[in-house]
mmCIF file of C-alpha atoms in Angstrom:
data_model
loop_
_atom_site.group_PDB
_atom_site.id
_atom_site.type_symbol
_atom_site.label_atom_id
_atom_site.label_comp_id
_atom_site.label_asym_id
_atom_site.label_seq_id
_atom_site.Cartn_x
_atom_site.Cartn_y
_atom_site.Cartn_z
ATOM 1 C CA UNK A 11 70.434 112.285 141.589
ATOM 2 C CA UNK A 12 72.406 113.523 138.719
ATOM 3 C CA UNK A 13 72.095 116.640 138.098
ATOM 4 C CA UNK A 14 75.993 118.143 137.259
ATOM 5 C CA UNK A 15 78.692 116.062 134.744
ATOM 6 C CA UNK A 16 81.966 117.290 133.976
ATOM 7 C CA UNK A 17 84.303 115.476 131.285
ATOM 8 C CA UNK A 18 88.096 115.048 132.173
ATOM 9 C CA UNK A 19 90.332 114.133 129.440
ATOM 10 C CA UNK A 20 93.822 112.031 130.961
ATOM 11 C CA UNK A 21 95.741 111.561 127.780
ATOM 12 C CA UNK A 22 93.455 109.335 125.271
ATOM 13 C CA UNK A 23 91.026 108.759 127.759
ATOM 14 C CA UNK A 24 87.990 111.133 128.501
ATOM 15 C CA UNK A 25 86.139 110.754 131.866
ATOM 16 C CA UNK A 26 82.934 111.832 132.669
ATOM 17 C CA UNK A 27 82.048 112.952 136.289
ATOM 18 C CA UNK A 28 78.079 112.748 137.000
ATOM 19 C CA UNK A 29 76.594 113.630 140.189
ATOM 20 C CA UNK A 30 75.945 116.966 142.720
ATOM 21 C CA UNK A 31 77.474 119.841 142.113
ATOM 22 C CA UNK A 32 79.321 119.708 145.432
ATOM 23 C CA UNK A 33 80.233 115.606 145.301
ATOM 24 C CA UNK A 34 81.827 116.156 141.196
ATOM 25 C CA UNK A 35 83.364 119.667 142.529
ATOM 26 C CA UNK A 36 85.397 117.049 145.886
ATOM 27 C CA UNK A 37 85.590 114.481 143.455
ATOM 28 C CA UNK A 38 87.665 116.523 140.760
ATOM 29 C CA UNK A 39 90.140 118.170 143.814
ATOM 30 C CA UNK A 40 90.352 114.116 144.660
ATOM 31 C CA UNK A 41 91.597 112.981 141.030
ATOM 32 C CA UNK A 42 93.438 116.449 140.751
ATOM 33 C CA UNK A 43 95.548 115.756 143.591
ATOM 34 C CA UNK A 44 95.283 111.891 143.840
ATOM 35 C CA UNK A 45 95.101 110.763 140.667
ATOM 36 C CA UNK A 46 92.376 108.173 140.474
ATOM 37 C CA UNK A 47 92.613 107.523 144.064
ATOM 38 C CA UNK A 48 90.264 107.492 146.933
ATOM 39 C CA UNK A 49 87.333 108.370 144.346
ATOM 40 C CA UNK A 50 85.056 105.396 145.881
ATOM 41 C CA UNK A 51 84.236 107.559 148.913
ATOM 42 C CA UNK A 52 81.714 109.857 147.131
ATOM 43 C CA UNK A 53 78.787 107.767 147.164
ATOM 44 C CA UNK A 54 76.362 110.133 144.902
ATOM 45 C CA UNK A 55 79.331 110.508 142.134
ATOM 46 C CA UNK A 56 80.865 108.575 139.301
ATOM 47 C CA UNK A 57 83.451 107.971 136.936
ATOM 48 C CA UNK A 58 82.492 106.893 133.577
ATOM 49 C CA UNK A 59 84.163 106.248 130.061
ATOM 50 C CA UNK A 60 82.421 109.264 127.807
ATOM 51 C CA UNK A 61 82.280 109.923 124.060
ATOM 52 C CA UNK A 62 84.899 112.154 122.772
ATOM 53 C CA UNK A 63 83.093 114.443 120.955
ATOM 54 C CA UNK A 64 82.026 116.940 123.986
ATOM 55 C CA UNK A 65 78.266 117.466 123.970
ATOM 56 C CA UNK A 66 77.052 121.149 124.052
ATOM 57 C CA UNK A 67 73.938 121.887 126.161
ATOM 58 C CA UNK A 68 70.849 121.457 124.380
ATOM 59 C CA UNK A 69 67.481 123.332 124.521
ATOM 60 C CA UNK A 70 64.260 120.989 125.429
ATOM 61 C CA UNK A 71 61.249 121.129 123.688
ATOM 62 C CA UNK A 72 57.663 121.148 124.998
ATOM 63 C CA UNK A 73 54.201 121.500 124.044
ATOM 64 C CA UNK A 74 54.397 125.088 125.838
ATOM 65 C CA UNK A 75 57.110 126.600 127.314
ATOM 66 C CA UNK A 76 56.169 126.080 130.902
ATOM 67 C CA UNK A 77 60.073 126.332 131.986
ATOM 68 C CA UNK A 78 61.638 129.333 131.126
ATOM 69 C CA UNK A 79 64.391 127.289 129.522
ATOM 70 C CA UNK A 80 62.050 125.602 127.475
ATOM 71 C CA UNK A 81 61.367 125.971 123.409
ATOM 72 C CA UNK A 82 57.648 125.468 122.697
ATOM 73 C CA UNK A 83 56.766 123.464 119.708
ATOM 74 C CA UNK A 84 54.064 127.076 119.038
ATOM 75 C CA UNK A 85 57.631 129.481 119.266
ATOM 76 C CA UNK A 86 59.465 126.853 116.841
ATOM 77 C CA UNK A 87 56.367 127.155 114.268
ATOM 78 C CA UNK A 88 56.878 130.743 114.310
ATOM 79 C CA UNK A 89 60.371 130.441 114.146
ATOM 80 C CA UNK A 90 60.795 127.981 111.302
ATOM 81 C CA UNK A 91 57.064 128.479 109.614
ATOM 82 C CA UNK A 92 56.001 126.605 107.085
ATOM 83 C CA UNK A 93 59.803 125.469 106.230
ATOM 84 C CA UNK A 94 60.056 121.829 107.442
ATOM 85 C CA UNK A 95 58.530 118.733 105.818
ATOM 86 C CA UNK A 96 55.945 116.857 107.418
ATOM 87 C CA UNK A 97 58.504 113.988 108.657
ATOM 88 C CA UNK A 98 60.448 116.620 110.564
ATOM 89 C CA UNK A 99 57.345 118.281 112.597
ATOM 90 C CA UNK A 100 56.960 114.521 113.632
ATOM 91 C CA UNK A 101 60.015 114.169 115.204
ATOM 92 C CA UNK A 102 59.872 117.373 117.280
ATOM 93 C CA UNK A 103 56.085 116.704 118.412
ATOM 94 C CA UNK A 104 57.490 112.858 119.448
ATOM 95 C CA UNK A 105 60.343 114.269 120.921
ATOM 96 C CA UNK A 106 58.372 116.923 123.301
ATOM 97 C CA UNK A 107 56.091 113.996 123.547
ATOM 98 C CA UNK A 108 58.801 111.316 124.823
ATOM 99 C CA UNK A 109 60.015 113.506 127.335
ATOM 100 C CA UNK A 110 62.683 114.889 124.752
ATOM 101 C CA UNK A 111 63.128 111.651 122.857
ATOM 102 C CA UNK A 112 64.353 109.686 126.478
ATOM 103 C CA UNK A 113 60.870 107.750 126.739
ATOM 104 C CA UNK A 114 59.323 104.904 124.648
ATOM 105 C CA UNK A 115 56.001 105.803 123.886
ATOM 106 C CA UNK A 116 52.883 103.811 122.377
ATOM 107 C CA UNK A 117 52.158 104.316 118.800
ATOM 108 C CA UNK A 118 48.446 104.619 118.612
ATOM 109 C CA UNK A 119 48.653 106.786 121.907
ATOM 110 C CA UNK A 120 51.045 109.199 120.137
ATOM 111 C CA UNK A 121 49.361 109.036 116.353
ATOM 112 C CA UNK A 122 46.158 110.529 118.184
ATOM 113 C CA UNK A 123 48.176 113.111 120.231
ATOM 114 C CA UNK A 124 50.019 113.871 117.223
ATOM 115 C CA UNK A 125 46.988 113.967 114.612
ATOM 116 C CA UNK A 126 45.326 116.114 117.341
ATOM 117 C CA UNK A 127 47.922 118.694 118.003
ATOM 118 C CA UNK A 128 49.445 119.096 114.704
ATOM 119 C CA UNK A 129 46.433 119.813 112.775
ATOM 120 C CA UNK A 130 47.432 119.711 109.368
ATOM 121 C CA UNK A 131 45.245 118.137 106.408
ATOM 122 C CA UNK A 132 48.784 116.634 105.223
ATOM 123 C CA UNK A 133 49.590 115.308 108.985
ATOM 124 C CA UNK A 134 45.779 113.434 108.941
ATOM 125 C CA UNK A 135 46.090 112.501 104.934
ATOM 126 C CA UNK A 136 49.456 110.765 104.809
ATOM 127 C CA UNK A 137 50.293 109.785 108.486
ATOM 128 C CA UNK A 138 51.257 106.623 107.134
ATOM 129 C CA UNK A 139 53.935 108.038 104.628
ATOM 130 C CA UNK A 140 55.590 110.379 107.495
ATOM 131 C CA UNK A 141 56.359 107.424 109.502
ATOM 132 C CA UNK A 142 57.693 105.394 106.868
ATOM 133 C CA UNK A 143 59.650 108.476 106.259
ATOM 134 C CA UNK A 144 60.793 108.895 110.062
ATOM 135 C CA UNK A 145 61.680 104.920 110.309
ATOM 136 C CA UNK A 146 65.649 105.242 110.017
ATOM 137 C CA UNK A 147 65.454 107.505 112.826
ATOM 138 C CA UNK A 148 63.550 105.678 115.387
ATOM 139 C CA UNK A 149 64.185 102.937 117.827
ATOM 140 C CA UNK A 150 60.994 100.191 118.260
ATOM 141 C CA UNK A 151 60.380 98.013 121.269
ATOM 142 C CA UNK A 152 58.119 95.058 119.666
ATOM 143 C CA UNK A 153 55.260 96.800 117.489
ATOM 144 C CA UNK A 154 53.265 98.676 119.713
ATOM 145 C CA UNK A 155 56.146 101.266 120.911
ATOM 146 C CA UNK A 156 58.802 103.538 119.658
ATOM 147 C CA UNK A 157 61.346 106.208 120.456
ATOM 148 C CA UNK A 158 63.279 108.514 118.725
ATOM 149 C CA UNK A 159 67.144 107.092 118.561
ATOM 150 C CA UNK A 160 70.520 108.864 118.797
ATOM 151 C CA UNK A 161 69.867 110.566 115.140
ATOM 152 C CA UNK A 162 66.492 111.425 115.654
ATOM 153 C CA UNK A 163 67.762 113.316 118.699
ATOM 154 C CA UNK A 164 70.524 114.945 117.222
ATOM 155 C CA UNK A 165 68.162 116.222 113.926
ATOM 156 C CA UNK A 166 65.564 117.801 116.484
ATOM 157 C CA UNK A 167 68.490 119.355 118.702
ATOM 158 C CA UNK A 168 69.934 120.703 115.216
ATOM 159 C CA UNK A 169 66.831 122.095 113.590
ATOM 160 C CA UNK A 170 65.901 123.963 116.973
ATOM 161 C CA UNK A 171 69.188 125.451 117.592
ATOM 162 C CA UNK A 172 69.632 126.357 113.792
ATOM 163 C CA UNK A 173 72.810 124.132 113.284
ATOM 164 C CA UNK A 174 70.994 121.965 110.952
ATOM 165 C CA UNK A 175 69.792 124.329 107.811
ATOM 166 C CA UNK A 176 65.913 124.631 107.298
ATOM 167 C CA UNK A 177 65.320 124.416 103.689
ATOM 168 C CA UNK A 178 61.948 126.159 102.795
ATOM 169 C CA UNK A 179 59.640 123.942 101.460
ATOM 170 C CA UNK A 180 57.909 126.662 99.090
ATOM 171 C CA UNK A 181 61.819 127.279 97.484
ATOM 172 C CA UNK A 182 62.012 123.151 96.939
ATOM 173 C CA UNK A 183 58.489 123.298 95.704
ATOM 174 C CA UNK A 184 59.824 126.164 93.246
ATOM 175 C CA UNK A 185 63.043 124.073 92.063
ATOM 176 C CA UNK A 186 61.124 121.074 91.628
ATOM 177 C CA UNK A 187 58.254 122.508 89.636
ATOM 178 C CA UNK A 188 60.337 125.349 87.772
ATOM 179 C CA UNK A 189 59.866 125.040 84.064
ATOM 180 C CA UNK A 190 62.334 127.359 81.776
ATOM 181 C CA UNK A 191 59.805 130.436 81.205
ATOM 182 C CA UNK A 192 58.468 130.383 77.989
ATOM 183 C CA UNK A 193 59.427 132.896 75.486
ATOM 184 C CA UNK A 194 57.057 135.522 75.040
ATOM 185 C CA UNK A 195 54.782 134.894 72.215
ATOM 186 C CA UNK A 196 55.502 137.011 69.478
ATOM 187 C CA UNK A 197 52.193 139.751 68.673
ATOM 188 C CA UNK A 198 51.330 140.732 64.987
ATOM 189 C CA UNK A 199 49.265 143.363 64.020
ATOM 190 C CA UNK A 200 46.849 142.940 61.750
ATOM 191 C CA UNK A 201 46.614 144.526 58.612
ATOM 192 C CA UNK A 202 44.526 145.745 55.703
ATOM 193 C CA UNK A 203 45.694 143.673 52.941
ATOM 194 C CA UNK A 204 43.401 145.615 50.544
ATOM 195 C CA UNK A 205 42.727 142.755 48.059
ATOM 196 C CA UNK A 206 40.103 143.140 45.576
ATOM 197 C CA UNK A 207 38.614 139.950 45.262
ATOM 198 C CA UNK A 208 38.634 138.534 48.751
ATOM 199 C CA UNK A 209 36.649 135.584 48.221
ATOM 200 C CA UNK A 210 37.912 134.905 45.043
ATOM 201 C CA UNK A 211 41.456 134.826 46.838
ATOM 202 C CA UNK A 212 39.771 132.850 49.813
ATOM 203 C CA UNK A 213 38.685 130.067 47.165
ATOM 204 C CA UNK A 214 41.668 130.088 45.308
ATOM 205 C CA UNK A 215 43.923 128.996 48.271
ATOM 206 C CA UNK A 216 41.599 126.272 49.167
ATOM 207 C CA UNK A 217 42.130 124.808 45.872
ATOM 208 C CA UNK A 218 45.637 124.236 46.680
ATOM 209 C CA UNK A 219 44.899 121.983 49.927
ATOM 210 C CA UNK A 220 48.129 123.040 51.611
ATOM 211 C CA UNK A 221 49.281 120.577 54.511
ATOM 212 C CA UNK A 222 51.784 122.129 56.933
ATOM 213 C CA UNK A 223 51.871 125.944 57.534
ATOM 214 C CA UNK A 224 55.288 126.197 55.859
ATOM 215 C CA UNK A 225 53.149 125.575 52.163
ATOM 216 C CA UNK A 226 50.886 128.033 53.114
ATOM 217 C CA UNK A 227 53.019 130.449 53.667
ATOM 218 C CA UNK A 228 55.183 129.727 50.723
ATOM 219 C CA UNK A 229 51.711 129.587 48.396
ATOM 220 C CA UNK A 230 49.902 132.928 50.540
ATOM 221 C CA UNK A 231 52.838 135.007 49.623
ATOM 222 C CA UNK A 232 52.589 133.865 45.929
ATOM 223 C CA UNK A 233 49.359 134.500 45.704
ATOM 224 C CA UNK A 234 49.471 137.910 47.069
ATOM 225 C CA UNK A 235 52.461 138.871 44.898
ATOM 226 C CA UNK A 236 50.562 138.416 41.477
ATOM 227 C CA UNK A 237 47.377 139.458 42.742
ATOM 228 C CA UNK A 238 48.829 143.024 44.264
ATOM 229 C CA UNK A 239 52.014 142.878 42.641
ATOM 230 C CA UNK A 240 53.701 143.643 46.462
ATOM 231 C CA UNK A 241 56.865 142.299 46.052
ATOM 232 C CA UNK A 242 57.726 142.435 50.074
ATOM 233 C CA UNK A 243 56.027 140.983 52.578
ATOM 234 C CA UNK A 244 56.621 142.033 56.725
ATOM 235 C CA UNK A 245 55.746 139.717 59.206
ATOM 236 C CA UNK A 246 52.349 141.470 60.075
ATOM 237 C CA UNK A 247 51.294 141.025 56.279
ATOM 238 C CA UNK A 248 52.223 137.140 56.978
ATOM 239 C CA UNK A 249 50.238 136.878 59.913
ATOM 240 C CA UNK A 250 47.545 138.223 58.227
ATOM 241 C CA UNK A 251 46.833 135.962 55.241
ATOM 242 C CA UNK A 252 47.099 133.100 57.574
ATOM 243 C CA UNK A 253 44.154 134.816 59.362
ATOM 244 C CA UNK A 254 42.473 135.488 56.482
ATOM 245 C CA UNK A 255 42.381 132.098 55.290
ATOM 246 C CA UNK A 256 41.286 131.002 58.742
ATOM 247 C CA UNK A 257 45.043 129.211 59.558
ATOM 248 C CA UNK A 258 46.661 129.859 63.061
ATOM 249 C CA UNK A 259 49.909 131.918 63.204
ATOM 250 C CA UNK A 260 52.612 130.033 64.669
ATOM 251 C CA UNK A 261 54.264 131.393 67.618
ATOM 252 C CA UNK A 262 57.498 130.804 66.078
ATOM 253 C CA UNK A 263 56.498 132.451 62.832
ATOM 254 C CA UNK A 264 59.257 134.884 62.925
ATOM 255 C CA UNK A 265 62.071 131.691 63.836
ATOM 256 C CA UNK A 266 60.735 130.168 60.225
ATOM 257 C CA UNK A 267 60.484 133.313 58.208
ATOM 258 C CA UNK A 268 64.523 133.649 59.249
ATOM 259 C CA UNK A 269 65.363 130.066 58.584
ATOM 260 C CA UNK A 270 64.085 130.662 54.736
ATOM 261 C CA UNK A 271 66.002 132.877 54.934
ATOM 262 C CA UNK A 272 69.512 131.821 56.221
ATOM 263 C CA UNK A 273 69.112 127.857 55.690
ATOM 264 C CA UNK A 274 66.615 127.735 52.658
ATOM 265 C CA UNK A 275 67.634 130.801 50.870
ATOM 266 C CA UNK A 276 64.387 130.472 49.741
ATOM 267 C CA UNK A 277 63.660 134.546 50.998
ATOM 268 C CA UNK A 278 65.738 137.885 51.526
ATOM 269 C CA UNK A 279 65.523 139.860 54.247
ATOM 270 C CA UNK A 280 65.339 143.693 53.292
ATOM 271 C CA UNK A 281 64.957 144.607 56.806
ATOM 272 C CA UNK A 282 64.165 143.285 60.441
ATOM 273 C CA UNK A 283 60.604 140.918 60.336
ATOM 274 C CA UNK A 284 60.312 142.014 56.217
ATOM 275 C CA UNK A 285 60.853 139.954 53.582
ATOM 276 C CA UNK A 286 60.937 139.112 49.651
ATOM 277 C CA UNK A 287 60.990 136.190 47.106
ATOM 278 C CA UNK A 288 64.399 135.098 45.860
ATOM 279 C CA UNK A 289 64.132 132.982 42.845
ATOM 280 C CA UNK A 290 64.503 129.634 44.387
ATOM 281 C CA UNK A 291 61.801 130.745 46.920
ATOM 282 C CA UNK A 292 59.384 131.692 44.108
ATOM 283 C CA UNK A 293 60.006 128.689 42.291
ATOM 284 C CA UNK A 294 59.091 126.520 45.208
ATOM 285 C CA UNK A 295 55.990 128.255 45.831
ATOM 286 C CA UNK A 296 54.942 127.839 42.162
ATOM 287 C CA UNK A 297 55.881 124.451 42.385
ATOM 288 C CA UNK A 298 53.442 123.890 45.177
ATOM 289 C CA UNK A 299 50.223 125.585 43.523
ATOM 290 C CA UNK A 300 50.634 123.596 40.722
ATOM 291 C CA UNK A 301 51.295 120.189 42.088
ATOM 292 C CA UNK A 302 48.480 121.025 44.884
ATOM 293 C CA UNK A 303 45.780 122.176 43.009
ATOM 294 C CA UNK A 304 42.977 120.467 44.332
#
């Protein structure tokens, strides 16, 4: 039985020796000193052509660690938690499961073991969609049987040992559902606006059947200018006539009060969140009453 290899490289070619300890220990003093010859008299060794890319010595994986050299498939779930998709716990469990990926197994027979053992709501609920997943690493024999192939192996091997990077699933979930946080709503206070003849002013503004917000504000501020004779307005005094005529504040209130300002030149600023009438601003507002009036 094999249970020792050592690889021999002569030049370009790389030679595996597979057999006892004791017949692959005779049979190396044999090629060191002979060459190639004589090897034929160890009958439980071999020669063999192998890959150049040395293989390191792998963990195995089981259900529970019964061998002390063993990985169990509970000590990985600690060790990688909740980190690996749904397509990757499949190919451990039918690794452990195909005595570490060397066995064909059946599919039905491993679907209930796996369904059984994995006990996830996701496993049960899209079963179908993790194998389609797994496919392109996977070997089939006809349609009742499959195994894992060389790249199945290898992607087990590397998630265990930590060669292959885990990417956690709640930091993909984060990228993929991150949305550019949304600016902080700006908060008014509300104010007295200590007008007279509140539902007077209430019916007046209705008269003018404003359409967008940027009216209102435009024909609120006129109003309240020849009706108090305030001549500056802050933002909080804004924010108030449009709650006083029952219209919602726009979040952005402050972003539109500035572009009067620096695109429209419809207002001034006299300081930060206050602001007055210039002429042209005025103008427009009158402009509005009077080709609104209801």
């Amino acid at each position: 039985m094999t249970d020792f290899e050592l690889k021999i490289k002569i030049g370009e070619a790389l030679l595996e020796l597979k057999g006892s300890k004791e017949d692959v220990d005779a049979m190396y003093d044999k090629l060191n000193g002979t060459f190639l010859s004589n090897v034929s008299d160890f009958n439980n060794a071999y020669i063999e052509k192998a890959p150049i890319v040395m293989p390191t010595q792998q963990p195995l994986i089981s259900e529970c660690n019964e061998k002390g050299t063993d990985i169990s498939i509970t000590q990985l779930k600690l060790k990688l938690g909740n980190n690996l998709s749904e397509r990757d716990w499949f190919l451990i469990y039918l690794y452990a499961y195909s005595e570490n990926g060397q066995k064909f197994v059946n599919k039905e027979e491993f679907k209930k073991h796996y369904l059984e053992n994995r006990k996830s709501k996701s496993s049960t609920a899209n079963y179908s969609n993790t194998l389609k997943s797994a496919i392109n690493f996977l070997n089939f024999d006809g349609d009742e049987q499959f195994v894992l192939n060389s790249e199945g192996v290898q992607r087990v091997l590397g998630l265990t040992d930590g060669s292959i990077p885990v990417k956690s699933s709640k930091n993909i979930d984060s990228v993929k559902n991150s949305k550019k946080p949304k600016s902080p709503s700006a908060k008014f206070a509300k104010v007295d606006l200590e007008l007279s003849d509140e539902r007077g002013f209430i019916d007046e503004f209705k008269s003018y059947s404003t359409k967008t917000v940027t009216d209102s504000i435009y024909v609120l501020l006129k109003m309240y200018q020849d009706r108090t004779g305030k001549k500056e307005f802050s933002i909080d005094v804004i924010n108030s006539l449009l709650n006083f005529v029952s219209k919602d504040t726009p979040a952005s209130l402050i972003s539109m009060m500035n572009n009067f300002v620096n695109n429209d030149k419809t207002f001034d600023r006299v300081e930060t969140n206050v602001y007055k009438f210039k002429y042209k601003g005025s103008d427009k507002a009158s402009a509005l009453m009077k080709s609104n009036e209801g």
